[in-house]
Short mmCIF file of N, CA and C and ligand atoms in Angstrom, two decimals:
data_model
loop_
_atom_site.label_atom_id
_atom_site.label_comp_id
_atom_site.label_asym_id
_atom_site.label_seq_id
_atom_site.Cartn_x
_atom_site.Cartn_y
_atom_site.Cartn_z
N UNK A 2 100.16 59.10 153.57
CA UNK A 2 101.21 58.29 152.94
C UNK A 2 100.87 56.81 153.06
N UNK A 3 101.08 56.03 151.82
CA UNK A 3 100.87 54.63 151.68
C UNK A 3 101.49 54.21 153.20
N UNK A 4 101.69 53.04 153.76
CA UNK A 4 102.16 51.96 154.71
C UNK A 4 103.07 50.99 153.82
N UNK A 5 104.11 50.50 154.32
CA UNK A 5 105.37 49.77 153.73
C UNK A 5 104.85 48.33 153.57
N UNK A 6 103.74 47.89 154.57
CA UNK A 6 103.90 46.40 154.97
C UNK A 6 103.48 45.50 153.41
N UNK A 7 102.90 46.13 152.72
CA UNK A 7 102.51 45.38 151.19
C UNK A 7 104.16 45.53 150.28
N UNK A 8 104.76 46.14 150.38
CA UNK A 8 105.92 46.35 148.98
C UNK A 8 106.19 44.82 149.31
N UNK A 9 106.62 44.58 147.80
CA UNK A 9 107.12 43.52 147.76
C UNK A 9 108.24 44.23 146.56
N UNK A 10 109.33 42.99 146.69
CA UNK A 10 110.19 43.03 145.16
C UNK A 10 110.10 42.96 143.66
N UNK A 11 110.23 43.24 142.90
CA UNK A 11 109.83 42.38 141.71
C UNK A 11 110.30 41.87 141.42
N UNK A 12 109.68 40.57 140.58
CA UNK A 12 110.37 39.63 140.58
C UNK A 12 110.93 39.95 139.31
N UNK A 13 111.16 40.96 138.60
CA UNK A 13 112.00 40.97 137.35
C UNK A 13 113.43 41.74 137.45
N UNK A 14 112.91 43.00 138.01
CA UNK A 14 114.17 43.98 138.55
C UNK A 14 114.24 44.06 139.91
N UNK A 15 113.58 43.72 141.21
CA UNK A 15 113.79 43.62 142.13
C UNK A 15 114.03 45.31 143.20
N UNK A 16 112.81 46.05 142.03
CA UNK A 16 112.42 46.80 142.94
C UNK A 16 111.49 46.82 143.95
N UNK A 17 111.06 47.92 144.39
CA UNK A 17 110.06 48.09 145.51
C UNK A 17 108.57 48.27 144.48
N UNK A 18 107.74 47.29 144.91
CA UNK A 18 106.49 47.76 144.26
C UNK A 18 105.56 46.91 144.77
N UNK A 19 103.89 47.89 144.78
CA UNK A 19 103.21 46.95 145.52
C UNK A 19 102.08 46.00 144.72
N UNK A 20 101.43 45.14 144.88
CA UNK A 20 100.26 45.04 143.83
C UNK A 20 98.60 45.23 144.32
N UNK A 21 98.33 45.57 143.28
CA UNK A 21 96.76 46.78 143.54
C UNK A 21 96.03 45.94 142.57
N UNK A 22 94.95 46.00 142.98
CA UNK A 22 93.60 45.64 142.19
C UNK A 22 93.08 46.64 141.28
N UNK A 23 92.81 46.19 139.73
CA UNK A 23 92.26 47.46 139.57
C UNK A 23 90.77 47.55 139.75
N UNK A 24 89.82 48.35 138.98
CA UNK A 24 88.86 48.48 139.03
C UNK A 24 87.75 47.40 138.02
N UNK A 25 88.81 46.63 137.15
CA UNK A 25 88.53 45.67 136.47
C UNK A 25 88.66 44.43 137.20
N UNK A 26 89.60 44.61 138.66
CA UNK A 26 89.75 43.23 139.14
C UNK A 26 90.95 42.70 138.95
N UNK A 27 91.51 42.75 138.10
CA UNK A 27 93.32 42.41 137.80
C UNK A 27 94.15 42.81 138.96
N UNK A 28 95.20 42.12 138.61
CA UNK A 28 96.07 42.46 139.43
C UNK A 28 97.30 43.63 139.22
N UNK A 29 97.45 44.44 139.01
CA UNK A 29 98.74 45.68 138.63
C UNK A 29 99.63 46.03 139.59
N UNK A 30 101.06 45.44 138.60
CA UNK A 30 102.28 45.95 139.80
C UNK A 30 102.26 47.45 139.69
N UNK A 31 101.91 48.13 141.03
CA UNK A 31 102.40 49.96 140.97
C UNK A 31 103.60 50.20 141.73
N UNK A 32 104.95 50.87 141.47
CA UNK A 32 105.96 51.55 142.14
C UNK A 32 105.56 51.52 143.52
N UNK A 33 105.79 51.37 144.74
CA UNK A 33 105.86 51.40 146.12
C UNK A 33 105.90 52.90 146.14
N UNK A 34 106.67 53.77 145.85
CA UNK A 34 106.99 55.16 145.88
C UNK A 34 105.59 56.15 145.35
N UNK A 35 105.05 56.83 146.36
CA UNK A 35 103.86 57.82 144.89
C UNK A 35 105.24 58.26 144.29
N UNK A 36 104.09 59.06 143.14
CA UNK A 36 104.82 59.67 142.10
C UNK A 36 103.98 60.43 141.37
N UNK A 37 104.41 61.60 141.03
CA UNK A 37 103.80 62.55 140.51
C UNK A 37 103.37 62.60 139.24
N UNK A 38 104.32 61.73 138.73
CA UNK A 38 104.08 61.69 137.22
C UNK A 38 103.09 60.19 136.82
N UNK A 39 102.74 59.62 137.71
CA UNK A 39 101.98 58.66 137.42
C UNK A 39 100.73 58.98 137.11
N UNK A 40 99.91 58.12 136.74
CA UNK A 40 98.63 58.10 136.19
C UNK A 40 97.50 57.37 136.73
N UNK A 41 97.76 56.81 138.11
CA UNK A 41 97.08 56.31 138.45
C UNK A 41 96.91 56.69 140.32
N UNK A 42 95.28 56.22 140.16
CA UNK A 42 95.40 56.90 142.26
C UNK A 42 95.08 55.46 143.00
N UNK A 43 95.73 55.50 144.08
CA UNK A 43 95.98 53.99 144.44
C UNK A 43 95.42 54.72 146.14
N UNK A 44 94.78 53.48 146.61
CA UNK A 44 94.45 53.52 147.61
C UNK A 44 93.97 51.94 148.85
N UNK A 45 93.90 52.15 149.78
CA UNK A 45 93.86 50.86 150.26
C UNK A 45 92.27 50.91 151.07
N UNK A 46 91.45 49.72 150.76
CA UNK A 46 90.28 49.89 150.94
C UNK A 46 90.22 49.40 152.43
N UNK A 47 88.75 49.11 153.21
CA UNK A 47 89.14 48.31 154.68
C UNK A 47 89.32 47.07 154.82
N UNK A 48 89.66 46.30 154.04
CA UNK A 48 89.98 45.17 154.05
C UNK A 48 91.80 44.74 153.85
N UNK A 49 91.84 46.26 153.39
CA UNK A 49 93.25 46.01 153.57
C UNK A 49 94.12 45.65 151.98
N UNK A 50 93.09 45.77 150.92
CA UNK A 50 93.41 45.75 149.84
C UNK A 50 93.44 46.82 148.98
N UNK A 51 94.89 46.90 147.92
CA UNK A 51 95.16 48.06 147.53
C UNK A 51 94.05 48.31 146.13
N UNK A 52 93.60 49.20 145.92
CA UNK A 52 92.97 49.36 145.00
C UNK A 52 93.61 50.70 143.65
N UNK A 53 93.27 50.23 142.32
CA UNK A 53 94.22 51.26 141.60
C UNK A 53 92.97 51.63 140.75
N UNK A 54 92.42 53.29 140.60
CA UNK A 54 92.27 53.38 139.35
C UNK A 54 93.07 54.24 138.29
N UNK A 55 93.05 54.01 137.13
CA UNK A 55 93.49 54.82 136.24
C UNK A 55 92.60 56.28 136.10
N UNK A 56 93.48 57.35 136.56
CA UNK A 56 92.91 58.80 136.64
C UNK A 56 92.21 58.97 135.34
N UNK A 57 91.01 59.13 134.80
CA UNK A 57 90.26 59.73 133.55
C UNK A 57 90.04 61.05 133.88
N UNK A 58 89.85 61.66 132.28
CA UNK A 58 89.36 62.75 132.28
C UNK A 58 88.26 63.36 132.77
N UNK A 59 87.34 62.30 133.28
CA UNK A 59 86.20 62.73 133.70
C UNK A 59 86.47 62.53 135.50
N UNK A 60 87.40 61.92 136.24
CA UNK A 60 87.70 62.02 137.35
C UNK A 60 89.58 62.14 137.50
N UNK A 61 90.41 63.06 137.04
CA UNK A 61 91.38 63.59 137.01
C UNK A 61 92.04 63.39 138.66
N UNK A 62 91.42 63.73 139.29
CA UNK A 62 92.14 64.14 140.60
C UNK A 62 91.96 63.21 141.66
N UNK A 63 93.10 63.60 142.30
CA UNK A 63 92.51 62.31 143.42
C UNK A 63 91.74 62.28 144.56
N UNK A 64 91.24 61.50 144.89
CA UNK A 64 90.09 61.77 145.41
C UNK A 64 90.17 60.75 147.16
N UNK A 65 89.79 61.30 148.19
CA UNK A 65 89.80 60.35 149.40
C UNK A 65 91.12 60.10 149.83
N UNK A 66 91.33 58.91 150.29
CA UNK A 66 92.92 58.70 150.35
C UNK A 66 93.79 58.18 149.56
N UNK A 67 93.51 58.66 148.37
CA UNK A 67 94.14 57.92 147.20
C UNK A 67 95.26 58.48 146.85
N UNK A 68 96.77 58.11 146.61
CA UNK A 68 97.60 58.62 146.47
C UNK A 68 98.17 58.03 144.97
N UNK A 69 99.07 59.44 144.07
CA UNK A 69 98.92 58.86 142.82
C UNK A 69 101.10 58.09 142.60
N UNK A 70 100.39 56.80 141.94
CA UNK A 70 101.10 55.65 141.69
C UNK A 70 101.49 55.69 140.30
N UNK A 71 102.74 55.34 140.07
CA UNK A 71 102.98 55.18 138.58
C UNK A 71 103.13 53.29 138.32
N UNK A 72 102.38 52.87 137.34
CA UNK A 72 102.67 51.71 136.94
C UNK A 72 103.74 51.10 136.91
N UNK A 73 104.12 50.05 137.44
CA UNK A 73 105.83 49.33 137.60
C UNK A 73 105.80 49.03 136.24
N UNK A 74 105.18 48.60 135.39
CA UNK A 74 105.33 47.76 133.83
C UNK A 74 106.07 49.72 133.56
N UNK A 75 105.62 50.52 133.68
CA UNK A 75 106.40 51.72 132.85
C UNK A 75 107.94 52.14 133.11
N UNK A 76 108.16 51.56 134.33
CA UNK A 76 109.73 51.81 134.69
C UNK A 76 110.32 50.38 135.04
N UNK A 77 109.71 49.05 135.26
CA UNK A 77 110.34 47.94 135.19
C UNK A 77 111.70 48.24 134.71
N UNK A 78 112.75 47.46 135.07
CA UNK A 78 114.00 47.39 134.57
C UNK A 78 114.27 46.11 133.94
N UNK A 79 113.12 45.37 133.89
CA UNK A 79 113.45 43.90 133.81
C UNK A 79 113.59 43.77 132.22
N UNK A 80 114.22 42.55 131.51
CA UNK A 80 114.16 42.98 130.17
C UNK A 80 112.94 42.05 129.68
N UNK A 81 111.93 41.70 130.64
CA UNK A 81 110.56 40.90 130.86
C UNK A 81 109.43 41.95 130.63
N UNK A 82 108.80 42.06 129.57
CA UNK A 82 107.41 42.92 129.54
C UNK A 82 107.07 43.75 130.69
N UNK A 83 106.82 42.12 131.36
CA UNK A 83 105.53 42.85 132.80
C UNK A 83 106.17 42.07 133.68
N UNK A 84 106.25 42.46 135.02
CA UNK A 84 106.84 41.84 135.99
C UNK A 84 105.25 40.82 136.59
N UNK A 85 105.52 39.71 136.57
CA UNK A 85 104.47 38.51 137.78
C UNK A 85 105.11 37.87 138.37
N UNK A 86 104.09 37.16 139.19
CA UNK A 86 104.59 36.63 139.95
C UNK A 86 104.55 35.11 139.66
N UNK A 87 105.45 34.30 140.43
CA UNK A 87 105.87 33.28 139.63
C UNK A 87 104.28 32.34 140.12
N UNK A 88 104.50 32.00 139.22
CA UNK A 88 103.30 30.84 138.58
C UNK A 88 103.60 29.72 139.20
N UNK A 89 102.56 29.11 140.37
CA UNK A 89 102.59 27.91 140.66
C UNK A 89 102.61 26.72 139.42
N UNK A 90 103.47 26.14 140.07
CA UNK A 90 102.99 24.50 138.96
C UNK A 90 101.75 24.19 138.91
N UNK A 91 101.22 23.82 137.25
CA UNK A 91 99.86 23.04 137.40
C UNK A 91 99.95 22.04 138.14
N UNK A 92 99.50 21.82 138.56
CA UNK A 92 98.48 20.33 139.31
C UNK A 92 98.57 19.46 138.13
N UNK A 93 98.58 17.95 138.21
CA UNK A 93 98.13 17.28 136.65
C UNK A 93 96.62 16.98 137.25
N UNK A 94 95.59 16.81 136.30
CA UNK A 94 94.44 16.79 136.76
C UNK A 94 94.27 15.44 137.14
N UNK A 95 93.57 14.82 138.54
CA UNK A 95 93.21 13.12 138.95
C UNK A 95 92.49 12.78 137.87
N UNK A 96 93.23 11.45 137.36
CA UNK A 96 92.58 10.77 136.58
C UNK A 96 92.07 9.22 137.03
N UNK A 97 90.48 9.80 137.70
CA UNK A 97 89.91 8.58 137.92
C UNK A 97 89.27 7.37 137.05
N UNK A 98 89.45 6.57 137.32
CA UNK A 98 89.21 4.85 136.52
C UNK A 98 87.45 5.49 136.32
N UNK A 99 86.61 5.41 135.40
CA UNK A 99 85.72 5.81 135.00
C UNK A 99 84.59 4.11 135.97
N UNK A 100 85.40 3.15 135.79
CA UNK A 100 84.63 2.24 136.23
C UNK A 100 84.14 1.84 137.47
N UNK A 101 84.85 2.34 138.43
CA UNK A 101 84.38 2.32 140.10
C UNK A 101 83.00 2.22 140.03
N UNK A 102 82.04 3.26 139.04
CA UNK A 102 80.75 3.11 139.45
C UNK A 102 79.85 2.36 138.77
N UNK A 103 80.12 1.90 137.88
CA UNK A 103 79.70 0.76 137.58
C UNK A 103 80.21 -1.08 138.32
N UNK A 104 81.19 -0.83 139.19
CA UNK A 104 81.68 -1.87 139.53
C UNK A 104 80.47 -3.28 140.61
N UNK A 105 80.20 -2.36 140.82
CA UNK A 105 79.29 -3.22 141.59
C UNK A 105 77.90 -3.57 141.04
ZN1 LIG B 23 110.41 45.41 137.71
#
């Protein structure tokens, strides 16, 4: 069984869900809860990061300690697409005087 200490809320409906890396590298909110009907096997590597792949036909089952996860974007309650997480403010970029180095 997964470990609790990753769930977080979402920030759209403010369920339980954790976020997993996929195999592309992204980030994907999955349900905190397995689930049977999901499509994906989620597992946590030794570093302590969750990893998700999407079950294919050519590897169906799950495999190691991977337990299967249903995507939060499929049961979100939010009336928001995809649940993220909130977006730091840009930075405005330093705008240095071009002439300092010529100054001398
Ligand atoms: Zn949600």
């Amino acid at each position: 069984m997964p470990s609790d200490h990753d769930i977080v809320p979402c920030t759209g409906c403010y369920a339980d869900i954790r976020w997993a890396i996929t195999v592309n590298g992204r980030r994907q909110a999955v349900n905190a809860k397995p689930d049977e009907a999901g499509n994906l096997g989620v597992y946590q590597d030794g570093t302590g990061t969750l990893r998700a792949r999407v079950l294919t036909a050519e590897r169906p089952t799950l495999e190691g300690a991977e337990w299967r996860a249903m995507p939060h974007a499929a049961t979100c309650r939010s009336p928001r697409p995809q649940p993220r997480r909130p977006s730091r403010p840009q930075r405005r970029p330093v705008v240095r005087p071009a002439a300092w180095r010529w100054a001398r």
